[in-house]
Amino acid sequence: VDQVFKDGNCVDLFKGKDCQGEREMLQYNLMGEAVCGCEEGWGKVEEGGNMCFQHFTRGPCRGLESVSPLVDKCGQHQLCMDYKQCPTYLKTFKSLADIRQTEPEQY
């Protein structure tokens, strides 16, 4: 069982009074304190309150924005970002564009 040390006790990462939301778990912050955060591949955005949303989904974001794994300087919040500005999208798009130019018979 995965546990962290919190308030003098070993507690389960995924259960307990601290993290009751979907996809929440205990994790250590920069100060070594066990705090509630989101599972890998999930994040919180200001627009979504205290809920975890899967990366690259619309979540609570508006328009063409999606929940991005890019974080602020303290690593506390995810960002809603237009998918056309997302580094992963741009990298994939460029890769496909390069293949289309070098191997047009595939397309």
CSV table of C-alpha atoms in Angstrom, one decimal:
chain,number,residue,atom,x,y,z
A,1,VAL,CA,0.0,0.0,0.0
A,2,ASP,CA,1.4,3.4,-0.9
A,3,GLN,CA,1.6,5.7,2.1
A,4,VAL,CA,2.9,9.1,3.1
A,5,PHE,CA,3.9,10.3,6.6
A,6,LYS,CA,1.4,13.0,7.7
A,7,ASP,CA,0.9,14.4,11.2
A,8,GLY,CA,3.0,11.7,12.8
A,9,ASN,CA,1.2,8.8,11.1
A,10,CYS,CA,1.6,6.7,7.9
A,11,VAL,CA,-1.6,7.3,5.8
A,12,ASP,CA,-2.8,5.9,2.5
A,13,LEU,CA,-2.1,8.2,-0.5
A,14,PHE,CA,-5.6,7.7,-1.9
A,15,LYS,CA,-7.9,7.5,1.1
A,16,GLY,CA,-8.6,9.7,4.1
A,17,LYS,CA,-10.1,13.0,5.1
A,18,ASP,CA,-7.6,15.1,3.2
A,19,CYS,CA,-8.3,14.0,-0.4
A,20,GLN,CA,-11.9,13.1,-1.0
A,21,GLY,CA,-12.3,14.4,-4.6
A,22,GLU,CA,-12.1,12.2,-7.7
A,23,ARG,CA,-8.5,11.6,-8.8
A,24,GLU,CA,-7.0,13.3,-5.7
A,25,MET,CA,-4.2,11.9,-3.7
A,26,LEU,CA,-1.7,13.0,-1.0
A,27,GLN,CA,1.7,14.1,-2.3
A,28,TYR,CA,4.7,15.9,-0.9
A,29,ASN,CA,5.1,19.7,-1.6
A,30,LEU,CA,8.4,21.5,-1.8
A,31,MET,CA,8.4,21.9,2.0
A,32,GLY,CA,8.1,18.2,2.5
A,33,GLU,CA,4.5,18.4,3.7
A,34,ALA,CA,1.9,15.9,2.6
A,35,VAL,CA,-0.8,17.9,0.8
A,36,CYS,CA,-3.7,17.0,-1.4
A,37,GLY,CA,-3.1,17.1,-5.2
A,38,CYS,CA,-4.1,15.3,-8.4
A,39,GLU,CA,-3.0,12.0,-9.7
A,40,GLU,CA,-0.4,12.0,-12.6
A,41,GLY,CA,-2.1,13.1,-15.8
A,42,TRP,CA,-4.7,15.2,-14.0
A,43,GLY,CA,-4.6,18.8,-12.7
A,44,LYS,CA,-6.5,21.6,-11.2
A,45,VAL,CA,-7.3,24.8,-13.0
A,46,GLU,CA,-8.6,28.0,-11.4
A,47,GLU,CA,-11.7,27.8,-13.5
A,48,GLY,CA,-12.5,24.4,-12.0
A,49,GLY,CA,-12.3,25.2,-8.3
A,50,ASN,CA,-10.8,22.4,-6.3
A,51,MET,CA,-11.5,19.6,-8.7
A,52,CYS,CA,-9.0,17.5,-10.7
A,53,PHE,CA,-9.4,17.3,-14.5
A,54,GLN,CA,-7.6,15.1,-17.0
A,55,HIS,CA,-4.9,16.8,-19.0
A,56,PHE,CA,-5.8,17.7,-22.6
A,57,THR,CA,-9.5,17.6,-22.0
A,58,ARG,CA,-11.8,20.6,-22.0
A,59,GLY,CA,-12.6,20.3,-18.3
A,60,PRO,CA,-14.0,23.6,-17.2
A,61,CYS,CA,-12.0,25.6,-19.8
A,62,ARG,CA,-13.8,27.8,-22.4
A,63,GLY,CA,-13.8,27.6,-26.2
A,64,LEU,CA,-10.9,25.8,-27.7
A,65,GLU,CA,-8.9,25.7,-24.5
A,66,SER,CA,-8.0,22.5,-22.7
A,67,VAL,CA,-6.4,21.6,-19.3
A,68,SER,CA,-2.7,21.8,-19.9
A,69,PRO,CA,0.1,20.2,-17.9
A,70,LEU,CA,2.1,23.4,-18.1
A,71,VAL,CA,2.3,24.7,-14.6
A,72,ASP,CA,2.9,28.1,-13.0
A,73,LYS,CA,6.3,28.9,-11.4
A,74,CYS,CA,5.3,27.3,-8.1
A,75,GLY,CA,3.7,24.2,-9.7
A,76,GLN,CA,0.4,24.7,-8.0
A,77,HIS,CA,-2.0,25.3,-10.9
A,78,GLN,CA,-2.5,23.9,-14.4
A,79,LEU,CA,-3.5,26.3,-17.2
A,80,CYS,CA,-6.4,26.5,-19.6
A,81,MET,CA,-4.8,27.0,-22.9
A,82,ASP,CA,-5.9,27.2,-26.6
A,83,TYR,CA,-4.9,23.8,-28.0
A,84,LYS,CA,-3.2,25.5,-31.0
A,85,GLN,CA,-0.7,27.0,-28.4
A,86,CYS,CA,-0.1,23.7,-26.6
A,87,PRO,CA,3.5,22.5,-27.1
A,88,THR,CA,2.5,18.9,-27.4
A,89,TYR,CA,0.0,19.7,-30.2
A,90,LEU,CA,2.5,21.9,-32.0
A,91,LYS,CA,5.2,19.2,-31.8
A,92,THR,CA,2.8,16.6,-33.2
A,93,PHE,CA,1.5,18.9,-35.9
A,94,LYS,CA,5.1,19.8,-37.0
A,95,SER,CA,6.0,16.1,-37.1
A,96,LEU,CA,3.0,15.2,-39.3
A,97,ALA,CA,3.7,18.2,-41.5
A,98,ASP,CA,7.3,17.1,-42.0
A,99,ILE,CA,6.2,13.5,-42.8
A,100,ARG,CA,3.7,14.9,-45.3
A,101,GLN,CA,6.4,16.9,-47.1
A,102,THR,CA,9.1,14.1,-47.1
A,103,GLU,CA,6.7,11.2,-47.7
A,104,PRO,CA,3.7,12.5,-49.6
A,105,GLU,CA,2.7,9.0,-50.9
A,106,GLN,CA,1.5,8.2,-47.3
A,107,TYR,CA,-1.1,10.9,-47.6
